[in-house]
Coordinates of C-alpha atoms and ligand atoms in Angstrom, one line a residue:
Chain B
M1 CA 0.0 0.0 0.0
D2 CA 1.2 3.5 -0.8
A3 CA 1.9 5.9 2.1
I4 CA 0.2 8.7 0.2
E5 CA -2.1 8.4 -2.7
V6 CA -3.5 11.5 -4.3
I7 CA -6.2 11.3 -6.9
D8 CA -7.3 14.3 -9.0
L9 CA -7.0 16.6 -6.0
T10 CA -8.4 20.1 -6.6
K11 CA -8.8 23.1 -4.4
R12 CA -10.6 26.3 -5.3
F13 CA -10.7 29.5 -3.4
G14 CA -13.6 31.3 -5.0
D15 CA -12.6 31.6 -8.7
N16 CA -9.0 31.0 -8.0
I17 CA -7.9 27.4 -8.5
A18 CA -5.0 26.9 -6.1
V19 CA -4.5 23.2 -6.9
N20 CA -5.8 21.7 -10.1
G21 CA -6.4 18.0 -10.3
I22 CA -3.0 16.7 -9.2
R23 CA -2.3 13.0 -8.9
F24 CA 0.7 11.1 -7.5
R25 CA 1.7 8.3 -5.2
V26 CA 4.3 8.3 -2.5
R27 CA 5.7 4.9 -1.5
E28 CA 6.3 3.9 2.1
G29 CA 9.7 5.2 3.3
E30 CA 10.1 7.5 0.3
T31 CA 11.2 11.1 0.6
F32 CA 9.1 13.0 -1.8
G33 CA 9.7 16.6 -2.7
F34 CA 7.2 19.2 -3.8
L35 CA 9.1 21.9 -5.6
G36 CA 7.5 25.0 -6.9
P37 CA 7.6 28.8 -7.0
N38 CA 5.7 31.0 -4.6
G39 CA 1.9 30.6 -4.9
A40 CA 2.3 27.3 -6.8
G41 CA -0.1 25.5 -4.4
K42 CA 2.4 23.6 -2.2
T43 CA 1.0 24.7 1.1
T44 CA -2.5 24.3 -0.1
T45 CA -1.7 20.7 -1.1
I46 CA -0.2 19.9 2.3
R47 CA -3.2 21.5 4.1
M48 CA -5.5 19.2 2.1
L49 CA -3.4 16.1 2.7
T50 CA -3.3 16.7 6.4
G51 CA -7.0 17.5 6.8
M52 CA -6.4 21.1 7.7
T53 CA -8.5 22.5 4.9
G54 CA -11.3 21.0 2.9
I55 CA -11.0 19.4 -0.5
T56 CA -12.9 20.8 -3.4
S57 CA -12.8 17.6 -5.4
G58 CA -10.6 14.5 -5.6
R59 CA -9.3 12.2 -2.9
A60 CA -6.3 11.8 -0.7
L61 CA -5.4 8.6 1.1
I62 CA -2.8 8.2 3.9
H63 CA -1.9 4.5 4.3
G64 CA -5.3 3.8 2.7
H65 CA -7.2 6.1 5.1
D66 CA -9.3 8.7 3.3
I67 CA -8.4 12.0 4.8
V68 CA -12.0 13.3 4.5
R69 CA -13.9 10.2 5.6
D70 CA -11.4 8.6 7.9
T71 CA -9.8 11.8 9.2
L72 CA -8.8 10.8 12.7
A73 CA -7.2 7.5 11.6
A74 CA -5.2 9.3 8.9
K75 CA -4.2 12.1 11.2
R76 CA -2.9 9.7 13.9
L77 CA -0.3 8.4 11.4
M78 CA 1.1 11.8 10.5
G79 CA 3.3 14.6 11.8
V80 CA 2.8 18.1 10.4
V81 CA 5.3 20.9 10.4
S82 CA 3.7 24.1 9.1
E83 CA 5.3 26.8 7.0
T84 CA 5.2 29.2 10.0
S85 CA 6.8 28.1 13.2
N86 CA 3.5 27.9 15.1
V87 CA 4.7 27.2 18.7
Y88 CA 2.9 28.5 21.7
D89 CA 5.1 31.5 22.7
E90 CA 3.8 31.6 26.2
L91 CA 4.7 27.9 26.9
S92 CA 8.1 26.5 27.5
A93 CA 9.7 24.2 24.9
W94 CA 8.9 21.3 27.3
D95 CA 5.2 22.3 27.7
N96 CA 4.8 22.8 24.0
L97 CA 5.9 19.2 23.4
I98 CA 3.9 17.7 26.3
F99 CA 0.7 19.5 25.0
T100 CA 1.3 18.2 21.5
G101 CA 1.8 14.7 22.8
R102 CA -1.5 14.8 24.6
L103 CA -3.3 15.9 21.4
Y104 CA -2.0 12.6 19.9
H105 CA -3.4 10.6 22.9
L106 CA 0.0 9.3 23.9
G107 CA 0.7 8.0 27.5
K108 CA 2.5 10.3 29.9
A109 CA 5.7 8.2 30.0
E110 CA 5.9 8.0 26.2
I111 CA 5.4 11.7 25.8
Q112 CA 8.1 12.5 28.3
R113 CA 10.5 10.1 26.8
N114 CA 9.9 11.5 23.3
A115 CA 10.1 15.1 24.5
R116 CA 13.4 14.5 26.1
D117 CA 14.9 12.7 23.1
L118 CA 13.6 15.3 20.6
L119 CA 14.7 18.3 22.7
D120 CA 18.1 16.7 22.8
T121 CA 18.2 15.9 19.1
F122 CA 17.3 19.5 18.3
G123 CA 19.7 21.1 20.7
L124 CA 17.0 22.6 22.9
Y125 CA 17.3 20.5 26.0
E126 CA 19.3 23.0 28.0
R127 CA 16.6 25.6 27.4
R128 CA 13.6 23.4 27.7
H129 CA 12.0 25.4 30.6
E130 CA 12.2 28.8 28.9
P131 CA 9.1 30.2 27.2
A132 CA 9.4 29.9 23.4
E133 CA 8.9 33.6 22.9
G134 CA 12.5 34.1 23.8
F135 CA 13.7 31.7 21.2
S136 CA 15.4 32.7 18.0
K137 CA 13.9 32.0 14.7
G138 CA 16.0 28.9 14.2
M139 CA 15.2 27.6 17.7
K140 CA 11.5 28.0 17.1
R141 CA 11.8 26.2 13.8
R142 CA 13.6 23.3 15.5
L143 CA 11.0 23.2 18.2
T144 CA 8.2 23.2 15.6
L145 CA 10.0 20.2 14.0
A146 CA 10.3 18.4 17.3
M147 CA 6.6 19.0 17.9
G148 CA 5.8 17.4 14.5
L149 CA 7.8 14.3 15.5
V150 CA 6.5 13.8 19.1
N151 CA 4.0 11.2 18.0
S152 CA 6.6 9.2 16.0
P153 CA 4.7 9.7 12.8
E154 CA 4.8 7.2 9.9
V155 CA 4.2 10.0 7.4
L156 CA 5.8 13.4 8.0
F157 CA 4.7 16.5 6.2
L158 CA 7.2 19.4 6.1
D159 CA 6.3 22.7 4.6
E160 CA 9.5 24.5 3.8
P161 CA 11.4 23.1 6.8
T162 CA 14.6 24.9 6.3
S163 CA 13.7 28.2 4.6
G164 CA 15.3 31.2 6.1
L165 CA 17.7 29.3 8.4
D166 CA 21.4 29.4 8.7
V167 CA 23.7 26.6 7.5
Q168 CA 23.9 24.9 10.8
S169 CA 20.2 24.7 11.5
R170 CA 19.7 23.7 7.9
R171 CA 22.2 20.9 8.2
L172 CA 20.7 19.7 11.5
I173 CA 17.2 19.5 10.0
R174 CA 18.5 17.8 6.9
D175 CA 20.3 15.2 9.0
V176 CA 17.2 14.5 11.1
V177 CA 15.2 14.1 7.9
Q178 CA 17.7 11.7 6.4
D179 CA 17.8 9.7 9.7
L180 CA 14.0 9.4 9.6
A181 CA 14.1 8.3 6.0
R182 CA 16.5 5.6 7.0
E183 CA 13.9 4.5 9.6
N184 CA 11.4 4.1 6.8
V185 CA 9.4 7.2 7.7
T186 CA 7.7 8.6 4.6
I187 CA 8.5 12.2 4.1
F188 CA 6.6 14.7 2.1
L189 CA 8.4 18.1 1.9
T190 CA 7.9 21.2 0.0
T191 CA 10.6 23.6 -0.9
H192 CA 11.7 26.1 -3.4
D193 CA 15.3 25.3 -2.6
I194 CA 16.3 23.1 -5.6
E195 CA 19.5 22.0 -4.0
E196 CA 17.6 20.8 -0.9
A197 CA 15.2 18.8 -3.1
N198 CA 18.2 17.4 -5.0
V199 CA 20.1 16.1 -2.0
T200 CA 17.2 14.9 0.2
C201 CA 14.5 13.6 -2.1
D202 CA 14.1 10.3 -3.8
R203 CA 11.6 11.8 -6.2
V204 CA 10.6 15.3 -6.9
A205 CA 7.3 16.7 -8.3
I206 CA 7.6 20.1 -9.9
I207 CA 4.4 22.1 -9.3
N208 CA 3.5 25.3 -10.9
Q209 CA 0.2 27.2 -10.8
G210 CA -1.6 24.3 -9.2
T211 CA -0.5 21.6 -11.8
I212 CA 2.3 19.1 -11.7
A213 CA 4.7 19.7 -14.5
A214 CA 6.9 16.7 -13.9
I215 CA 7.6 13.9 -11.4
D216 CA 10.8 12.0 -11.3
A217 CA 14.0 11.3 -9.5
P218 CA 16.2 14.4 -9.5
E219 CA 18.9 12.9 -11.7
K220 CA 16.3 11.6 -14.2
L221 CA 14.8 15.1 -14.4
K222 CA 18.2 16.4 -15.2
Q223 CA 18.7 13.8 -18.0
T224 CA 15.4 14.8 -19.6
F225 CA 17.0 18.1 -20.3
E226 CA 20.0 17.1 -22.4
S227 CA 19.8 20.5 -24.1
L228 CA 20.6 22.1 -20.8
Q229 CA 24.1 20.7 -20.7
S230 CA 26.7 23.4 -20.8
V231 CA 30.3 24.2 -21.2
E232 CA 31.7 26.8 -18.8
V233 CA 34.7 28.7 -19.9
S234 CA 36.8 31.6 -18.6
F235 CA 39.4 33.5 -20.6
D236 CA 42.5 35.4 -19.5
S237 CA 41.1 38.7 -20.7
A238 CA 37.7 40.2 -21.2
R239 CA 36.9 41.8 -24.5
P240 CA 33.8 43.6 -25.8
G241 CA 31.6 41.7 -28.1
L242 CA 32.8 38.3 -26.8
L243 CA 29.4 37.2 -25.7
E244 CA 27.9 37.8 -29.1
A245 CA 30.8 36.1 -30.8
L246 CA 30.4 33.0 -28.6
R247 CA 26.7 32.9 -29.4
M248 CA 27.5 32.5 -33.1
L249 CA 29.4 29.3 -32.5
P250 CA 27.8 26.2 -34.0
Q251 CA 25.7 24.0 -31.7
V252 CA 25.5 26.7 -29.1
N253 CA 21.9 27.4 -28.1
D254 CA 22.6 30.3 -25.7
V255 CA 25.4 31.9 -23.8
R256 CA 25.1 33.5 -20.3
K257 CA 27.8 35.5 -18.6
E258 CA 28.2 34.4 -15.0
G259 CA 30.9 36.5 -13.2
D260 CA 34.1 36.1 -15.1
K261 CA 32.8 32.9 -16.8
F262 CA 30.7 32.2 -19.8
R263 CA 28.2 29.4 -19.9
L264 CA 27.5 28.0 -23.3
Y265 CA 24.3 25.9 -23.4
T266 CA 24.4 23.0 -25.8
A267 CA 23.1 19.5 -26.5
D268 CA 26.6 18.5 -27.7
P269 CA 29.3 19.6 -25.3
P270 CA 32.2 17.7 -27.1
E271 CA 31.4 19.5 -30.4
V272 CA 31.3 22.9 -28.6
L273 CA 34.6 22.2 -26.9
G274 CA 36.2 21.6 -30.2
S275 CA 35.0 24.8 -31.8
L276 CA 35.8 26.7 -28.6
C277 CA 39.5 25.8 -29.0
V278 CA 39.5 26.9 -32.6
F279 CA 37.7 30.1 -31.6
A280 CA 40.2 30.9 -28.8
K281 CA 43.1 30.5 -31.1
E282 CA 41.6 32.7 -33.8
Q283 CA 40.8 35.4 -31.3
N284 CA 44.1 35.0 -29.5
L285 CA 42.5 34.2 -26.2
R286 CA 43.7 31.8 -23.6
P287 CA 41.1 29.7 -21.8
I288 CA 42.0 29.6 -18.0
S289 CA 39.4 27.0 -17.1
V290 CA 37.0 24.9 -19.1
T291 CA 34.3 22.7 -17.4
T292 CA 31.4 20.8 -18.9
R293 CA 28.3 20.5 -16.8
G294 CA 25.0 18.5 -16.9
P295 CA 21.9 20.5 -16.4
S296 CA 21.3 21.7 -12.9
L297 CA 18.0 20.9 -11.3
E298 CA 17.5 24.7 -11.1
E299 CA 17.6 24.9 -14.9
V300 CA 15.1 22.0 -15.2
F301 CA 12.9 23.7 -12.8
I302 CA 13.0 27.0 -14.6
R303 CA 12.3 25.3 -17.9
L304 CA 9.3 23.4 -16.5
T305 CA 7.8 26.3 -14.6
G306 CA 8.3 28.7 -17.5
L307 CA 9.9 31.2 -15.4
S308 CA 11.8 33.7 -17.6
V309 CA 15.5 33.4 -16.8
G310 CA 18.1 33.0 -19.6
M311 CA 17.6 30.5 -22.4
K312 CA 16.7 32.9 -25.2
K313 CA 16.7 31.1 -28.5
K314 CA 19.6 31.9 -30.7
V315 CA 18.5 33.6 -33.9
G316 CA 18.4 30.9 -36.6
G317 CA 19.5 28.3 -34.0
T318 CA 17.8 25.1 -33.3
D319 CA 15.1 24.9 -30.7
A320 CA 16.4 23.3 -27.6
G321 CA 14.1 20.3 -27.4
L322 CA 11.5 21.5 -24.9
V323 CA 8.9 19.1 -23.6
Chain G
M1 CA -12.5 -1.6 24.5
P2 CA -15.5 -0.8 22.4
G3 CA -14.9 1.8 19.7
W4 CA -17.3 4.4 21.0
F5 CA -15.8 4.2 24.4
E6 CA -12.3 4.7 23.1
E7 CA -13.5 7.6 21.0
I8 CA -15.2 9.4 23.9
S9 CA -12.2 8.9 26.2
C10 CA -9.9 10.3 23.4
D11 CA -12.2 13.3 23.0
L12 CA -12.3 13.9 26.7
G13 CA -8.5 13.5 27.1
A14 CA -7.9 16.0 24.2
A15 CA -10.5 18.4 25.5
W16 CA -8.9 18.4 28.9
A17 CA -5.4 18.9 27.4
I18 CA -6.7 21.9 25.4
A19 CA -8.4 23.3 28.5
R20 CA -5.3 23.0 30.6
K21 CA -3.2 24.6 27.9
D22 CA -5.7 27.6 27.6
M23 CA -5.7 28.0 31.4
K24 CA -2.0 28.1 31.6
I25 CA -1.6 30.5 28.7
Y26 CA -4.6 32.8 29.1
Y27 CA -6.2 32.5 32.6
I28 CA -3.6 32.0 35.2
K29 CA -2.1 35.5 34.8
P30 CA -2.0 38.1 37.5
S31 CA -3.8 40.8 35.4
I32 CA -6.6 38.5 34.4
L33 CA -7.1 37.1 37.9
V34 CA -7.1 40.5 39.5
S35 CA -9.4 42.1 37.0
S36 CA -11.8 39.2 37.1
L37 CA -12.0 39.4 40.9
L38 CA -12.5 43.2 40.8
F39 CA -15.3 42.9 38.2
P40 CA -18.0 41.9 40.7
F41 CA -16.8 44.5 43.2
V42 CA -17.1 47.3 40.6
M43 CA -20.5 46.0 39.6
F44 CA -21.5 45.9 43.2
L45 CA -20.6 49.6 43.6
A46 CA -22.5 50.5 40.5
F47 CA -25.6 48.8 41.8
A48 CA -25.4 49.5 45.5
I49 CA -24.9 53.2 45.2
G50 CA -28.2 55.0 45.1
R51 CA -30.4 52.0 45.9
N52 CA -31.9 51.3 49.2
A53 CA -32.2 47.5 48.7
P54 CA -30.1 45.7 51.3
A55 CA -26.7 45.0 49.9
G56 CA -26.9 41.3 50.5
T57 CA -29.8 40.9 48.1
L58 CA -27.6 42.0 45.2
I59 CA -25.3 39.0 45.5
P60 CA -27.2 36.5 43.3
G61 CA -27.6 39.0 40.4
L62 CA -23.9 40.0 40.7
L63 CA -22.8 36.4 40.7
A64 CA -24.9 35.7 37.6
I65 CA -23.4 38.7 35.8
T66 CA -19.9 37.8 36.9
L67 CA -20.2 34.3 35.7
L68 CA -21.5 35.5 32.3
F69 CA -18.6 37.9 31.8
S70 CA -15.8 35.9 33.2
A71 CA -16.8 32.8 31.3
S72 CA -17.3 34.4 27.9
S73 CA -14.5 36.9 27.7
I74 CA -11.3 34.9 27.0
E75 CA -12.1 32.4 24.2
P76 CA -13.3 35.2 21.8
V77 CA -9.9 36.7 22.3
S78 CA -7.7 33.7 22.4
I79 CA -9.1 31.9 19.4
P80 CA -8.7 34.8 16.9
I81 CA -5.2 35.2 18.3
E82 CA -4.4 31.5 17.8
R83 CA -5.7 31.8 14.3
R84 CA -3.3 34.6 13.6
T85 CA -0.3 32.8 15.1
K86 CA -1.4 29.6 13.3
T87 CA -1.3 27.7 16.6
F88 CA -5.0 27.0 16.0
D89 CA -3.8 24.9 13.0
R90 CA -2.2 22.5 15.5
L91 CA -5.6 21.6 16.9
I92 CA -7.0 21.0 13.5
A93 CA -4.0 19.0 12.3
A94 CA -4.1 16.7 15.4
P95 CA -6.3 13.6 15.5
V96 CA -8.8 15.4 17.6
S97 CA -12.5 15.8 16.7
I98 CA -14.0 19.3 16.3
R99 CA -16.3 18.4 19.2
A100 CA -13.3 17.9 21.5
I101 CA -11.8 21.2 20.4
V102 CA -15.0 23.1 21.2
L103 CA -15.4 21.3 24.5
G104 CA -11.8 22.0 25.5
A105 CA -12.0 25.7 24.7
S106 CA -15.2 26.0 26.6
L107 CA -14.0 23.9 29.6
S108 CA -11.1 26.3 30.3
G109 CA -13.5 29.3 30.5
A110 CA -15.9 27.2 32.6
V111 CA -13.3 26.2 35.2
F112 CA -12.0 29.7 35.4
A113 CA -15.4 31.3 35.8
S114 CA -16.4 28.7 38.4
A115 CA -13.4 29.6 40.4
I116 CA -14.1 33.3 40.2
G117 CA -17.8 32.6 41.0
V118 CA -16.9 30.6 44.2
A119 CA -14.5 33.4 45.3
T120 CA -17.1 36.1 44.6
T121 CA -19.6 34.2 46.6
A122 CA -17.2 33.6 49.5
I123 CA -16.4 37.3 49.7
G124 CA -20.0 38.2 49.5
L125 CA -20.9 35.8 52.3
I126 CA -18.2 37.1 54.5
A127 CA -19.0 40.7 53.8
F128 CA -22.8 40.6 54.2
R129 CA -23.3 37.6 56.3
T130 CA -25.9 36.4 53.8
G131 CA -26.8 32.7 54.1
I132 CA -27.0 30.0 51.5
I133 CA -30.0 27.7 51.6
H134 CA -29.0 25.1 49.0
I135 CA -25.3 24.6 48.6
V136 CA -25.7 21.9 45.9
A137 CA -28.0 24.2 43.8
L138 CA -25.4 27.0 44.2
L139 CA -22.5 24.8 43.0
A140 CA -24.5 23.3 40.2
G141 CA -25.7 26.8 39.3
I142 CA -22.2 28.2 39.2
A143 CA -20.8 25.2 37.2
L144 CA -23.6 25.1 34.6
T145 CA -23.8 28.8 34.1
S146 CA -20.1 29.0 33.6
L147 CA -20.0 26.2 31.1
C148 CA -23.1 27.6 29.3
F149 CA -21.5 31.0 28.8
S150 CA -18.0 29.9 28.1
T151 CA -19.5 27.7 25.3
M152 CA -21.3 30.8 24.0
G153 CA -18.0 32.7 23.9
T154 CA -16.4 29.8 22.0
L155 CA -19.3 29.7 19.6
F156 CA -18.9 33.3 18.7
A157 CA -15.2 32.8 18.1
A158 CA -16.1 30.4 15.3
Y159 CA -16.6 33.5 13.2
R160 CA -13.6 33.1 11.0
T161 CA -11.4 36.1 11.7
E162 CA -8.0 36.9 13.1
N163 CA -9.4 40.2 14.4
V164 CA -10.3 40.1 18.1
G165 CA -12.4 43.3 17.9
E166 CA -14.8 41.7 15.4
V167 CA -15.6 38.8 17.6
M168 CA -16.0 40.9 20.8
S169 CA -18.4 43.4 19.2
L170 CA -20.5 40.6 17.9
L171 CA -20.5 39.0 21.3
N172 CA -21.4 42.2 23.1
L173 CA -24.3 42.6 20.8
V174 CA -25.8 39.6 22.5
R175 CA -24.2 39.7 25.9
L176 CA -25.3 43.1 27.0
P177 CA -29.0 42.8 26.1
L178 CA -29.0 39.5 28.0
L179 CA -28.4 41.6 31.2
F180 CA -31.7 43.5 30.7
I181 CA -34.0 40.7 29.6
S182 CA -32.9 38.0 32.1
G183 CA -34.4 39.4 35.3
V184 CA -31.0 40.4 36.7
F185 CA -31.4 44.2 36.4
I186 CA -35.2 44.4 35.9
P187 CA -37.1 41.8 38.0
F188 CA -38.9 39.3 35.9
A189 CA -42.3 40.2 37.4
S190 CA -42.0 43.9 36.5
M191 CA -41.2 43.2 32.8
P192 CA -43.7 43.8 30.1
A193 CA -45.2 40.7 28.5
W194 CA -43.0 40.9 25.4
G195 CA -40.0 41.3 27.7
Q196 CA -41.0 38.2 29.6
S197 CA -41.3 36.2 26.4
I198 CA -37.8 37.1 25.3
A199 CA -36.6 36.4 28.8
F200 CA -37.7 32.8 28.4
L201 CA -35.2 32.4 25.6
S202 CA -32.2 33.7 27.7
P203 CA -30.2 31.1 29.5
L204 CA -29.2 33.8 31.9
T205 CA -32.8 33.9 33.2
Y206 CA -32.6 30.3 34.3
A207 CA -29.1 30.7 35.6
H208 CA -30.2 33.7 37.7
D209 CA -33.3 31.9 38.9
L210 CA -31.3 28.8 40.0
I211 CA -28.7 31.0 41.9
L212 CA -31.5 33.0 43.5
F213 CA -33.1 29.7 44.7
A214 CA -29.8 28.7 46.2
F215 CA -29.5 31.9 48.2
D216 CA -33.0 32.5 49.5
G217 CA -35.3 29.8 48.2
T218 CA -37.3 32.0 45.8
T219 CA -37.7 30.6 42.3
L220 CA -39.8 31.1 39.2
F221 CA -39.3 27.9 37.4
G222 CA -37.9 25.6 40.1
P223 CA -34.4 24.3 40.4
V224 CA -35.0 21.2 38.4
A225 CA -36.4 23.1 35.4
D226 CA -33.6 25.6 35.6
T227 CA -31.0 22.9 35.6
L228 CA -32.5 21.1 32.7
V229 CA -32.7 24.3 30.6
L230 CA -29.1 25.1 31.4
V231 CA -28.0 21.6 30.4
L232 CA -30.0 21.8 27.2
A233 CA -28.5 25.2 26.4
I234 CA -25.0 23.8 26.9
V235 CA -25.7 20.8 24.7
L236 CA -27.2 23.1 22.0
F237 CA -24.4 25.6 22.1
Q238 CA -21.8 22.8 22.0
A239 CA -23.5 21.2 19.0
V240 CA -23.9 24.5 17.1
G241 CA -20.3 25.4 18.0
A242 CA -19.0 22.2 16.5
L243 CA -21.1 22.7 13.4
L244 CA -19.8 26.3 13.0
Y245 CA -16.2 25.3 13.5
R246 CA -16.5 22.6 10.9
R247 CA -18.0 25.1 8.5
S248 CA -15.5 27.8 9.2
R249 CA -12.6 25.7 7.8
E250 CA -11.9 27.2 4.5
Ligands
ATP401 N1 -7.0 30.8 2.5 C1 -6.9 31.2 1.2 N2 -7.8 31.9 0.6 C2 -7.7 32.3 -0.7 N3 -6.7 32.0 -1.5 C3 -5.7 31.2 -1.0 C4 -5.8 30.8 0.4 N4 -4.6 30.0 0.6 C5 -4.0 30.0 -0.5 N5 -4.6 30.7 -1.5 C6 -4.2 30.9 -2.9 O1 -3.8 29.6 -3.4 C7 -2.7 29.7 -4.2 C8 -1.6 28.8 -3.8 O2 -1.1 29.2 -2.5 P1 -0.1 28.3 -1.6 O3 0.0 29.0 -0.3 O4 -0.6 26.9 -1.6 O5 1.2 28.5 -2.4 P2 2.7 27.9 -2.0 O6 3.1 27.1 -3.2 O7 2.7 27.3 -0.7 O8 3.6 29.3 -2.0 P3 4.8 29.7 -1.1 O9 6.0 29.2 -1.7 O10 4.7 31.2 -1.2 O11 4.5 29.3 0.3 C9 -2.3 31.2 -4.2 O12 -2.7 31.8 -5.4 C10 -3.0 31.7 -3.0 O13 -3.3 33.1 -3.2
MG402 MG1 3.7 27.7 1.1

């Protein structure tokens, strides 16, 4: 049985369709990323899957329990970490966890044991008796995460768990998520941080304007976009008109200047490497560094969501194989 | 364990957890406790001055008003605030029925108002040496009145807003007229017929009647009828509250 099964899920707010007939399955123990720009419908999807908001049409099943008809059974299995760190400011970290444990009908001993372990994991144990209002943003985020885990959920929903955090908190949260994944906890996380999706997720769905543009493993998504391979080159001297000249090279779809480097997009890196050498000799330039790269997930994302960054088509050039 | 039994015990457990959380955050604060205890005192001055009724006879009315206000004042504030801070989402995301959420929110107000009511009565008794005839009727009156009006406060907070002022002004639109049509300010007997027929609809009428009975034995409807009506009102408010909270999810 799938941990999460979503069938034609739709959410309207008045005339606005926030989520438009999405469908996907998440296997047990899988880490599934929901990647999309602001307003894509990520939070709305999580809110529907966790029973926090109604469903306009379609169905969502958590371990086979329909979230609408069998709400409580579905909710017992899950942990939810909202976009905002919604802790009770007036309560101490300890009391926040104890209260959350009680909402999940756990016994006193189990709550206390979990609370201790989680506070320890998230580096809050020393300050467990302080009211949360005195906590920094990162501490509140970690407490929110601990509260989402207090019932040892089988399915964990994380809405942008690391956004706005420093490297250390980010790494801590990432490590915890990876440990959970190893313990076969199913994780559904949203993010607009492509790198995060790349390193933590088994599969990624790219959502834009309420519809899913693609679902696949991060590496597979990259492979789909052969034309987004590139050759990165930097020369010993800058020269006006260089960008335009590079654009005219055969097999080059587009060129972007990134700092002191040029990135030449192509479906055929070896061919471009060859002509680049000839070009450099002719122009009397010396390449300091040359690297070839596969497409980054970011580029795949930008392509799929149609956000306008780079990738203008070269005049008279070939179309770069869009899906 | 049969399913329904487990369900009810889960609901009650969650409701009590919510009530304890609310008490800890909103009620057990020096400013709230002091102002709630001063409220009947201020009301007493407002009534006693310029009247020649013996001060002791004011206590039942004061107690009823105190219970009404202390029970229904916090939830209409705390729930919009919890919507704004998104902590209300925690209750909705948890495996807790809407019924239990409404009950929990109301319970905290009820426990608080009962405590204030008992304290008010004790001070009144000491100050005016008034007697109580039926202690059980008094305690039942205090508990039921408190739960009835705390549920009313919770019910109004179902109005989906993050703005405290909106809920409060709606609530006062109902709460203040209750004072005049429930036999607290104006004795039931001296109300016009239309006033009396409205008074029948107000739970405060029965609350006041029950409390009056406890203090001096006078009653319009009898303690059993008063109790039944209050219980009915609580059940009705709880049910409507649960319905409204279910609806108010977007
Ligand atoms: N309560 C609501 N009422 C009306 N419209 C809403 C509501 N919640 C979300 N929307 C709309 O639904 C759409 C999707 O919003 P959602 O919050 O799901 O986006 P998101 O992908 O989480 O974005 P972000 O990355 O900014 O968090 C938006 O157009 C938003 O305006
Ligand atoms: Mg969001």
